[in-house]
């Protein structure tokens, strides 16, 4: 179906409104709504908090009687009556207000809504259209689509590598490959995630705390530990929030919630791990870990995004990543690839 330039401008405004609900509405999706009549905005709203009024209800409240005959631009298909709702359904409210046209950016993947809201509007004589700025709308609520469609958290893989492709030094250490600014960004990634996951190998080698280091809310810590080798005094067990340890062992570890899942070939069933995490409210999972964990997630097709930090170091022969020689690097883009080049400078002359 054909949408006008004006339609696109109004939907982009609705998307901007939706973003204002970031984090406050979880686990619900971010939604924005714009009511336009005769080319003028008569009401707008967004979902502000979990359990609070939906975007459509807010926009209708602000528009009042001016909503009659208006077009509603909504970033997600309006909900209809279905089980488990804490707020009144929006499609009937739009019909009752006399809205003549509804443009939804994307369908609602919730099985209790999917297509039903749009059909309800159409049967009531409201012109219902879907698909305007669909890509932006789906990206905005990617964790919601992952939870509803794939029954797992949205997975972001994060890794730090040297120029020679190493994640660990010759002594098995990864502290620190990158510098302070890159680490600060990594801490912000943790603050935006609900949980951060590593394998037990990272716990044994680096004893990380996996906190946001004060830049925001600390994520839930998650460890994949088939044989339950996490030390009792590991930093990952200190403080809040609680640490989840997935294992095939029947033993328990004080200071953590140990969750038993099946293992095959010495490795835990990642899909079972993710299903358990989403059941416990984890929407966004940051997978840090190491090469073994990363390769397992990639092999299973369970990675949605990647954040790859590259440090201009050559750490293959170094025991300490902090003392590895650096490359005074310049970079050149070659099609989809990158060439890093420059002189190698020993640590003691940097």
mmCIF file of N, CA, C and O in Angstrom, residues 29-123:
data_model
loop_
_atom_site.group_PDB
_atom_site.id
_atom_site.type_symbol
_atom_site.label_atom_id
_atom_site.label_comp_id
_atom_site.label_asym_id
_atom_site.label_seq_id
_atom_site.Cartn_x
_atom_site.Cartn_y
_atom_site.Cartn_z
ATOM 1 N N UNK A 29 6.482 -3.534 25.265
ATOM 2 C CA UNK A 29 7.192 -2.814 24.197
ATOM 3 C C UNK A 29 7.026 -1.307 24.340
ATOM 4 O O UNK A 29 6.080 -0.827 24.980
ATOM 5 N N UNK A 30 7.945 -0.564 23.749
ATOM 6 C CA UNK A 30 7.811 0.886 23.650
ATOM 7 C C UNK A 30 6.844 1.199 22.515
ATOM 8 O O UNK A 30 6.985 0.662 21.416
ATOM 9 N N UNK A 31 5.868 2.054 22.782
ATOM 10 C CA UNK A 31 4.855 2.381 21.778
ATOM 11 C C UNK A 31 4.574 3.879 21.819
ATOM 12 O O UNK A 31 4.465 4.474 22.898
ATOM 13 N N UNK A 32 4.450 4.473 20.632
ATOM 14 C CA UNK A 32 4.056 5.874 20.510
ATOM 15 C C UNK A 32 2.843 5.991 19.614
ATOM 16 O O UNK A 32 2.608 5.150 18.744
ATOM 17 N N UNK A 33 2.048 7.043 19.828
ATOM 18 C CA UNK A 33 0.833 7.247 19.047
ATOM 19 C C UNK A 33 0.652 8.727 18.751
ATOM 20 O O UNK A 33 0.848 9.573 19.641
ATOM 21 N N UNK A 34 0.266 9.031 17.524
ATOM 22 C CA UNK A 34 0.013 10.396 17.079
ATOM 23 C C UNK A 34 -1.378 10.434 16.444
ATOM 24 O O UNK A 34 -1.697 9.592 15.601
ATOM 25 N N UNK A 35 -2.205 11.398 16.840
ATOM 26 C CA UNK A 35 -3.524 11.595 16.245
ATOM 27 C C UNK A 35 -3.494 12.860 15.401
ATOM 28 O O UNK A 35 -3.139 13.939 15.903
ATOM 29 N N UNK A 36 -3.838 12.723 14.131
ATOM 30 C CA UNK A 36 -3.751 13.835 13.180
ATOM 31 C C UNK A 36 -5.096 14.005 12.480
ATOM 32 O O UNK A 36 -5.649 13.038 11.941
ATOM 33 N N UNK A 37 -5.615 15.248 12.499
ATOM 34 C CA UNK A 37 -6.859 15.544 11.785
ATOM 35 C C UNK A 37 -6.673 16.789 10.938
ATOM 36 O O UNK A 37 -6.195 17.818 11.443
ATOM 37 N N UNK A 38 -7.013 16.676 9.666
ATOM 38 C CA UNK A 38 -6.859 17.790 8.726
ATOM 39 C C UNK A 38 -5.422 18.335 8.721
ATOM 40 O O UNK A 38 -5.201 19.547 8.654
ATOM 41 N N UNK A 39 -4.452 17.408 8.818
ATOM 42 C CA UNK A 39 -3.057 17.800 8.746
ATOM 43 C C UNK A 39 -2.478 18.362 10.028
ATOM 44 O O UNK A 39 -1.294 18.713 10.068
ATOM 45 N N UNK A 40 -3.283 18.433 11.083
ATOM 46 C CA UNK A 40 -2.819 18.998 12.361
ATOM 47 C C UNK A 40 -2.784 17.919 13.437
ATOM 48 O O UNK A 40 -3.700 17.091 13.530
ATOM 49 N N UNK A 41 -1.746 17.946 14.257
ATOM 50 C CA UNK A 41 -1.656 17.006 15.383
ATOM 51 C C UNK A 41 -2.635 17.443 16.465
ATOM 52 O O UNK A 41 -2.568 18.571 16.967
ATOM 53 N N UNK A 42 -3.565 16.554 16.814
ATOM 54 C CA UNK A 42 -4.564 16.884 17.839
ATOM 55 C C UNK A 42 -4.329 16.124 19.143
ATOM 56 O O UNK A 42 -4.962 16.417 20.165
ATOM 57 N N UNK A 43 -3.442 15.140 19.109
ATOM 58 C CA UNK A 43 -3.136 14.400 20.331
ATOM 59 C C UNK A 43 -1.943 13.501 20.113
ATOM 60 O O UNK A 43 -1.714 13.015 19.000
ATOM 61 N N UNK A 44 -1.159 13.306 21.144
ATOM 62 C CA UNK A 44 -0.031 12.391 21.063
ATOM 63 C C UNK A 44 0.223 11.773 22.424
ATOM 64 O O UNK A 44 -0.134 12.349 23.464
ATOM 65 N N UNK A 45 0.832 10.608 22.417
ATOM 66 C CA UNK A 45 1.106 9.923 23.675
ATOM 67 C C UNK A 45 2.085 8.791 23.478
ATOM 68 O O UNK A 45 2.373 8.391 22.350
ATOM 69 N N UNK A 46 2.588 8.291 24.578
ATOM 70 C CA UNK A 46 3.487 7.139 24.536
ATOM 71 C C UNK A 46 3.295 6.337 25.814
ATOM 72 O O UNK A 46 2.805 6.854 26.823
ATOM 73 N N UNK A 47 3.652 5.088 25.732
ATOM 74 C CA UNK A 47 3.565 4.207 26.908
ATOM 75 C C UNK A 47 4.678 4.612 27.863
ATOM 76 O O UNK A 47 5.857 4.466 27.552
ATOM 77 N N UNK A 48 4.302 5.146 29.025
ATOM 78 C CA UNK A 48 5.285 5.748 29.927
ATOM 79 C C UNK A 48 5.824 4.797 30.977
ATOM 80 O O UNK A 48 6.964 4.960 31.430
ATOM 81 N N UNK A 49 5.023 3.824 31.412
ATOM 82 C CA UNK A 49 5.484 2.929 32.472
ATOM 83 C C UNK A 49 4.714 1.621 32.421
ATOM 84 O O UNK A 49 3.558 1.584 31.978
ATOM 85 N N UNK A 50 5.360 0.567 32.872
ATOM 86 C CA UNK A 50 4.721 -0.742 32.892
ATOM 87 C C UNK A 50 3.474 -0.687 33.772
ATOM 88 O O UNK A 50 3.525 -0.227 34.913
ATOM 89 N N UNK A 51 2.339 -1.145 33.217
ATOM 90 C CA UNK A 51 1.087 -1.114 33.958
ATOM 91 C C UNK A 51 0.322 0.181 33.786
ATOM 92 O O UNK A 51 -0.837 0.275 34.196
ATOM 93 N N UNK A 52 0.964 1.199 33.185
ATOM 94 C CA UNK A 52 0.310 2.483 32.975
ATOM 95 C C UNK A 52 -0.469 2.513 31.670
ATOM 96 O O UNK A 52 -0.467 1.549 30.897
ATOM 97 N N UNK A 53 -1.152 3.643 31.389
ATOM 98 C CA UNK A 53 -1.945 3.761 30.155
ATOM 99 C C UNK A 53 -1.095 3.538 28.917
ATOM 100 O O UNK A 53 0.072 3.928 28.873
ATOM 101 N N UNK A 54 -1.690 2.926 27.907
ATOM 102 C CA UNK A 54 -0.993 2.719 26.648
ATOM 103 C C UNK A 54 -0.933 4.011 25.848
ATOM 104 O O UNK A 54 -1.628 4.991 26.153
ATOM 105 N N UNK A 55 -0.104 4.005 24.811
ATOM 106 C CA UNK A 55 0.118 5.209 24.009
ATOM 107 C C UNK A 55 -1.184 5.729 23.402
ATOM 108 O O UNK A 55 -1.446 6.937 23.386
ATOM 109 N N UNK A 56 -2.019 4.822 22.878
ATOM 110 C CA UNK A 56 -3.266 5.230 22.250
ATOM 111 C C UNK A 56 -4.189 5.915 23.263
ATOM 112 O O UNK A 56 -4.830 6.935 22.947
ATOM 113 N N UNK A 57 -4.253 5.360 24.479
ATOM 114 C CA UNK A 57 -5.113 5.951 25.509
ATOM 115 C C UNK A 57 -4.644 7.361 25.865
ATOM 116 O O UNK A 57 -5.458 8.274 26.059
ATOM 117 N N UNK A 58 -3.325 7.550 25.948
ATOM 118 C CA UNK A 58 -2.775 8.872 26.257
ATOM 119 C C UNK A 58 -3.096 9.867 25.151
ATOM 120 O O UNK A 58 -3.482 11.019 25.407
ATOM 121 N N UNK A 59 -2.934 9.436 23.894
ATOM 122 C CA UNK A 59 -3.207 10.333 22.768
ATOM 123 C C UNK A 59 -4.689 10.688 22.702
ATOM 124 O O UNK A 59 -5.052 11.853 22.453
ATOM 125 N N UNK A 60 -5.567 9.714 22.934
ATOM 126 C CA UNK A 60 -7.007 9.979 22.921
ATOM 127 C C UNK A 60 -7.411 10.920 24.051
ATOM 128 O O UNK A 60 -8.274 11.798 23.869
ATOM 129 N N UNK A 61 -6.798 10.753 25.202
ATOM 130 C CA UNK A 61 -7.114 11.637 26.334
ATOM 131 C C UNK A 61 -6.765 13.078 25.997
ATOM 132 O O UNK A 61 -7.524 14.007 26.298
ATOM 133 N N UNK A 62 -5.602 13.280 25.365
ATOM 134 C CA UNK A 62 -5.172 14.636 25.029
ATOM 135 C C UNK A 62 -6.010 15.232 23.895
ATOM 136 O O UNK A 62 -6.245 16.442 23.860
ATOM 137 N N UNK A 63 -6.449 14.391 22.982
ATOM 138 C CA UNK A 63 -7.219 14.898 21.843
ATOM 139 C C UNK A 63 -8.658 15.203 22.212
ATOM 140 O O UNK A 63 -9.257 16.150 21.680
ATOM 141 N N UNK A 64 -9.230 14.418 23.110
ATOM 142 C CA UNK A 64 -10.628 14.614 23.461
ATOM 143 C C UNK A 64 -11.520 14.450 22.239
ATOM 144 O O UNK A 64 -11.294 13.560 21.404
ATOM 145 N N UNK A 65 -12.532 15.320 22.072
ATOM 146 C CA UNK A 65 -13.460 15.191 20.932
ATOM 147 C C UNK A 65 -12.793 15.419 19.574
ATOM 148 O O UNK A 65 -13.351 15.053 18.536
ATOM 149 N N UNK A 66 -11.607 16.001 19.567
ATOM 150 C CA UNK A 66 -10.918 16.244 18.294
ATOM 151 C C UNK A 66 -10.429 14.953 17.642
ATOM 152 O O UNK A 66 -9.993 14.966 16.489
ATOM 153 N N UNK A 67 -10.498 13.831 18.371
ATOM 154 C CA UNK A 67 -10.071 12.551 17.813
ATOM 155 C C UNK A 67 -11.042 12.048 16.734
ATOM 156 O O UNK A 67 -10.643 11.262 15.875
ATOM 157 N N UNK A 68 -12.296 12.519 16.766
ATOM 158 C CA UNK A 68 -13.273 12.042 15.787
ATOM 159 C C UNK A 68 -12.845 12.451 14.377
ATOM 160 O O UNK A 68 -12.588 13.609 14.106
ATOM 161 N N UNK A 69 -12.752 11.459 13.509
ATOM 162 C CA UNK A 69 -12.353 11.707 12.133
ATOM 163 C C UNK A 69 -10.855 11.770 11.920
ATOM 164 O O UNK A 69 -10.398 12.008 10.792
ATOM 165 N N UNK A 70 -10.077 11.541 12.967
ATOM 166 C CA UNK A 70 -8.619 11.658 12.869
ATOM 167 C C UNK A 70 -7.988 10.361 12.366
ATOM 168 O O UNK A 70 -8.619 9.294 12.325
ATOM 169 N N UNK A 71 -6.714 10.482 11.979
ATOM 170 C CA UNK A 71 -5.888 9.316 11.661
ATOM 171 C C UNK A 71 -4.948 9.070 12.836
ATOM 172 O O UNK A 71 -4.320 10.003 13.340
ATOM 173 N N UNK A 72 -4.875 7.826 13.279
ATOM 174 C CA UNK A 72 -3.959 7.443 14.360
ATOM 175 C C UNK A 72 -2.738 6.761 13.764
ATOM 176 O O UNK A 72 -2.868 5.796 13.003
ATOM 177 N N UNK A 73 -1.571 7.283 14.090
ATOM 178 C CA UNK A 73 -0.303 6.660 13.690
ATOM 179 C C UNK A 73 0.263 5.979 14.931
ATOM 180 O O UNK A 73 0.588 6.656 15.925
ATOM 181 N N UNK A 74 0.352 4.664 14.900
ATOM 182 C CA UNK A 74 0.765 3.876 16.068
ATOM 183 C C UNK A 74 1.950 3.000 15.680
ATOM 184 O O UNK A 74 1.949 2.376 14.618
ATOM 185 N N UNK A 75 2.957 2.937 16.539
ATOM 186 C CA UNK A 75 4.175 2.195 16.204
ATOM 187 C C UNK A 75 4.020 0.690 16.341
ATOM 188 O O UNK A 75 4.882 -0.064 15.894
ATOM 189 N N UNK A 76 2.910 0.239 16.951
ATOM 190 C CA UNK A 76 2.640 -1.192 17.097
ATOM 191 C C UNK A 76 1.137 -1.392 16.964
ATOM 192 O O UNK A 76 0.345 -0.548 17.393
ATOM 193 N N UNK A 77 0.754 -2.491 16.369
ATOM 194 C CA UNK A 77 -0.666 -2.804 16.203
ATOM 195 C C UNK A 77 -1.431 -2.585 17.502
ATOM 196 O O UNK A 77 -1.040 -3.094 18.556
ATOM 197 N N UNK A 78 -2.544 -1.831 17.478
ATOM 198 C CA UNK A 78 -3.327 -1.612 18.700
ATOM 199 C C UNK A 78 -3.828 -2.932 19.277
ATOM 200 O O UNK A 78 -4.264 -3.823 18.535
ATOM 201 N N UNK A 79 -3.756 -3.041 20.581
ATOM 202 C CA UNK A 79 -4.171 -4.279 21.232
ATOM 203 C C UNK A 79 -5.690 -4.372 21.268
ATOM 204 O O UNK A 79 -6.413 -3.381 21.170
ATOM 205 N N UNK A 80 -6.160 -5.597 21.394
ATOM 206 C CA UNK A 80 -7.585 -5.852 21.556
ATOM 207 C C UNK A 80 -7.751 -6.677 22.827
ATOM 208 O O UNK A 80 -6.785 -6.929 23.536
ATOM 209 N N UNK A 81 -8.971 -7.058 23.135
ATOM 210 C CA UNK A 81 -9.202 -7.807 24.367
ATOM 211 C C UNK A 81 -8.480 -9.141 24.310
ATOM 212 O O UNK A 81 -8.671 -9.927 23.388
ATOM 213 N N UNK A 82 -7.599 -9.393 25.278
ATOM 214 C CA UNK A 82 -6.945 -10.685 25.408
ATOM 215 C C UNK A 82 -6.526 -10.870 26.852
ATOM 216 O O UNK A 82 -6.487 -9.930 27.627
ATOM 217 N N UNK A 83 -6.225 -12.093 27.211
ATOM 218 C CA UNK A 83 -5.939 -12.407 28.609
ATOM 219 C C UNK A 83 -4.613 -11.802 29.042
ATOM 220 O O UNK A 83 -3.712 -11.601 28.245
ATOM 221 N N UNK A 84 -4.513 -11.518 30.326
ATOM 222 C CA UNK A 84 -3.261 -11.060 30.909
ATOM 223 C C UNK A 84 -3.042 -9.561 30.831
ATOM 224 O O UNK A 84 -1.984 -9.077 31.217
ATOM 225 N N UNK A 85 -4.015 -8.781 30.351
ATOM 226 C CA UNK A 85 -3.818 -7.346 30.236
ATOM 227 C C UNK A 85 -4.061 -6.645 31.565
ATOM 228 O O UNK A 85 -4.929 -7.012 32.329
ATOM 229 N N UNK A 86 -3.280 -5.584 31.812
ATOM 230 C CA UNK A 86 -3.452 -4.769 33.009
ATOM 231 C C UNK A 86 -4.128 -3.445 32.680
ATOM 232 O O UNK A 86 -4.454 -2.684 33.574
ATOM 233 N N UNK A 87 -4.318 -3.147 31.401
ATOM 234 C CA UNK A 87 -4.930 -1.896 30.972
ATOM 235 C C UNK A 87 -5.995 -2.198 29.917
ATOM 236 O O UNK A 87 -5.942 -3.227 29.260
ATOM 237 N N UNK A 88 -6.974 -1.307 29.732
ATOM 238 C CA UNK A 88 -8.041 -1.549 28.746
ATOM 239 C C UNK A 88 -7.468 -1.667 27.334
ATOM 240 O O UNK A 88 -6.466 -1.016 27.011
ATOM 241 N N UNK A 89 -8.082 -2.478 26.471
ATOM 242 C CA UNK A 89 -7.589 -2.635 25.104
ATOM 243 C C UNK A 89 -7.754 -1.358 24.296
ATOM 244 O O UNK A 89 -8.688 -0.576 24.502
ATOM 245 N N UNK A 90 -6.860 -1.150 23.349
ATOM 246 C CA UNK A 90 -6.791 0.124 22.625
ATOM 247 C C UNK A 90 -7.636 0.166 21.356
ATOM 248 O O UNK A 90 -8.163 1.222 20.996
ATOM 249 N N UNK A 91 -7.743 -0.947 20.634
ATOM 250 C CA UNK A 91 -8.517 -0.934 19.397
ATOM 251 C C UNK A 91 -9.968 -0.506 19.644
ATOM 252 O O UNK A 91 -10.482 0.374 18.930
ATOM 253 N N UNK A 92 -10.666 -1.068 20.649
ATOM 254 C CA UNK A 92 -12.033 -0.606 20.916
ATOM 255 C C UNK A 92 -12.093 0.879 21.304
ATOM 256 O O UNK A 92 -13.054 1.568 20.956
ATOM 257 N N UNK A 93 -11.060 1.362 21.993
ATOM 258 C CA UNK A 93 -11.050 2.773 22.392
ATOM 259 C C UNK A 93 -10.926 3.682 21.177
ATOM 260 O O UNK A 93 -11.566 4.747 21.107
ATOM 261 N N UNK A 94 -10.115 3.274 20.201
ATOM 262 C CA UNK A 94 -9.982 4.066 18.971
ATOM 263 C C UNK A 94 -11.294 4.079 18.195
ATOM 264 O O UNK A 94 -11.694 5.119 17.643
ATOM 265 N N UNK A 95 -11.986 2.943 18.165
ATOM 266 C CA UNK A 95 -13.286 2.859 17.481
ATOM 267 C C UNK A 95 -14.300 3.766 18.165
ATOM 268 O O UNK A 95 -15.009 4.545 17.512
ATOM 269 N N UNK A 96 -14.359 3.682 19.494
ATOM 270 C CA UNK A 96 -15.327 4.485 20.252
ATOM 271 C C UNK A 96 -15.086 5.976 20.093
ATOM 272 O O UNK A 96 -16.033 6.781 20.133
ATOM 273 N N UNK A 97 -13.827 6.368 19.906
ATOM 274 C CA UNK A 97 -13.489 7.785 19.773
ATOM 275 C C UNK A 97 -13.792 8.324 18.375
ATOM 276 O O UNK A 97 -13.674 9.525 18.141
ATOM 277 N N UNK A 98 -14.135 7.446 17.440
ATOM 278 C CA UNK A 98 -14.470 7.904 16.102
ATOM 279 C C UNK A 98 -13.284 8.096 15.181
ATOM 280 O O UNK A 98 -13.387 8.795 14.162
ATOM 281 N N UNK A 99 -12.132 7.485 15.517
ATOM 282 C CA UNK A 99 -10.965 7.558 14.631
ATOM 283 C C UNK A 99 -11.324 6.872 13.309
ATOM 284 O O UNK A 99 -11.900 5.783 13.298
ATOM 285 N N UNK A 100 -11.009 7.525 12.168
ATOM 286 C CA UNK A 100 -11.430 6.977 10.881
ATOM 287 C C UNK A 100 -10.366 6.125 10.209
ATOM 288 O O UNK A 100 -10.672 5.313 9.330
ATOM 289 N N UNK A 101 -9.090 6.303 10.595
ATOM 290 C CA UNK A 101 -8.001 5.568 9.957
ATOM 291 C C UNK A 101 -6.926 5.282 10.994
ATOM 292 O O UNK A 101 -6.603 6.151 11.814
ATOM 293 N N UNK A 102 -6.372 4.074 10.941
ATOM 294 C CA UNK A 102 -5.274 3.700 11.835
ATOM 295 C C UNK A 102 -4.129 3.172 10.984
ATOM 296 O O UNK A 102 -4.310 2.240 10.190
ATOM 297 N N UNK A 103 -2.952 3.763 11.145
ATOM 298 C CA UNK A 103 -1.749 3.304 10.463
ATOM 299 C C UNK A 103 -0.807 2.735 11.526
ATOM 300 O O UNK A 103 -0.356 3.472 12.411
ATOM 301 N N UNK A 104 -0.548 1.435 11.470
ATOM 302 C CA UNK A 104 0.356 0.778 12.422
ATOM 303 C C UNK A 104 1.678 0.482 11.736
ATOM 304 O O UNK A 104 1.691 0.033 10.586
ATOM 305 N N UNK A 105 2.767 0.734 12.433
ATOM 306 C CA UNK A 105 4.079 0.470 11.844
ATOM 307 C C UNK A 105 4.328 -1.019 11.676
ATOM 308 O O UNK A 105 4.871 -1.459 10.666
ATOM 309 N N UNK A 106 3.944 -1.807 12.670
ATOM 310 C CA UNK A 106 4.247 -3.244 12.637
ATOM 311 C C UNK A 106 3.175 -4.012 13.388
ATOM 312 O O UNK A 106 2.530 -3.469 14.297
ATOM 313 N N UNK A 107 2.960 -5.273 13.024
ATOM 314 C CA UNK A 107 2.006 -6.098 13.775
ATOM 315 C C UNK A 107 2.556 -6.437 15.146
ATOM 316 O O UNK A 107 3.763 -6.450 15.369
ATOM 317 N N UNK A 108 1.654 -6.713 16.080
ATOM 318 C CA UNK A 108 2.046 -7.122 17.427
ATOM 319 C C UNK A 108 2.325 -8.621 17.411
ATOM 320 O O UNK A 108 1.443 -9.416 17.071
ATOM 321 N N UNK A 109 3.557 -9.062 17.773
ATOM 322 C CA UNK A 109 3.879 -10.490 17.724
ATOM 323 C C UNK A 109 3.243 -11.302 18.849
ATOM 324 O O UNK A 109 3.319 -12.530 18.836
ATOM 325 N N UNK A 110 2.623 -10.617 19.806
ATOM 326 C CA UNK A 110 1.955 -11.330 20.898
ATOM 327 C C UNK A 110 0.834 -12.189 20.310
ATOM 328 O O UNK A 110 -0.065 -11.681 19.644
ATOM 329 N N UNK A 111 0.873 -13.505 20.532
ATOM 330 C CA UNK A 111 -0.158 -14.374 19.949
ATOM 331 C C UNK A 111 -1.573 -13.969 20.318
ATOM 332 O O UNK A 111 -2.517 -14.247 19.579
ATOM 333 N N UNK A 112 -1.734 -13.279 21.454
ATOM 334 C CA UNK A 112 -3.058 -12.838 21.866
ATOM 335 C C UNK A 112 -3.550 -11.623 21.110
ATOM 336 O O UNK A 112 -4.716 -11.232 21.243
ATOM 337 N N UNK A 113 -2.683 -11.010 20.323
ATOM 338 C CA UNK A 113 -3.053 -9.799 19.588
ATOM 339 C C UNK A 113 -2.895 -9.985 18.084
ATOM 340 O O UNK A 113 -3.736 -9.535 17.300
ATOM 341 N N UNK A 114 -1.824 -10.627 17.654
ATOM 342 C CA UNK A 114 -1.377 -10.690 16.268
ATOM 343 C C UNK A 114 -2.517 -10.707 15.246
ATOM 344 O O UNK A 114 -3.223 -11.698 15.087
ATOM 345 N N UNK A 115 -2.717 -9.572 14.575
ATOM 346 C CA UNK A 115 -3.738 -9.441 13.540
ATOM 347 C C UNK A 115 -5.129 -9.152 14.052
ATOM 348 O O UNK A 115 -5.966 -8.611 13.320
ATOM 349 N N UNK A 116 -5.412 -9.475 15.296
ATOM 350 C CA UNK A 116 -6.770 -9.330 15.819
ATOM 351 C C UNK A 116 -7.156 -7.867 15.982
ATOM 352 O O UNK A 116 -8.298 -7.497 15.724
ATOM 353 N N UNK A 117 -6.179 -7.043 16.425
ATOM 354 C CA UNK A 117 -6.485 -5.622 16.595
ATOM 355 C C UNK A 117 -6.849 -4.961 15.282
ATOM 356 O O UNK A 117 -7.812 -4.184 15.194
ATOM 357 N N UNK A 118 -6.080 -5.275 14.235
ATOM 358 C CA UNK A 118 -6.338 -4.692 12.917
ATOM 359 C C UNK A 118 -7.667 -5.191 12.344
ATOM 360 O O UNK A 118 -8.422 -4.421 11.735
ATOM 361 N N UNK A 119 -7.962 -6.467 12.539
ATOM 362 C CA UNK A 119 -9.237 -7.003 12.045
ATOM 363 C C UNK A 119 -10.422 -6.383 12.767
ATOM 364 O O UNK A 119 -11.456 -6.091 12.148
ATOM 365 N N UNK A 120 -10.284 -6.161 14.060
ATOM 366 C CA UNK A 120 -11.361 -5.531 14.832
ATOM 367 C C UNK A 120 -11.636 -4.126 14.318
ATOM 368 O O UNK A 120 -12.796 -3.707 14.162
ATOM 369 N N UNK A 121 -10.579 -3.386 14.021
ATOM 370 C CA UNK A 121 -10.732 -2.036 13.481
ATOM 371 C C UNK A 121 -11.425 -2.072 12.120
ATOM 372 O O UNK A 121 -12.354 -1.288 11.858
ATOM 373 N N UNK A 122 -10.997 -2.962 11.254
ATOM 374 C CA UNK A 122 -11.565 -3.062 9.904
ATOM 375 C C UNK A 122 -13.048 -3.406 9.947
ATOM 376 O O UNK A 122 -13.859 -2.837 9.202
ATOM 377 N N UNK A 123 -13.417 -4.350 10.830
ATOM 378 C CA UNK A 123 -14.831 -4.742 10.923
ATOM 379 C C UNK A 123 -15.706 -3.600 11.412
ATOM 380 O O UNK A 123 -16.903 -3.553 11.124
#
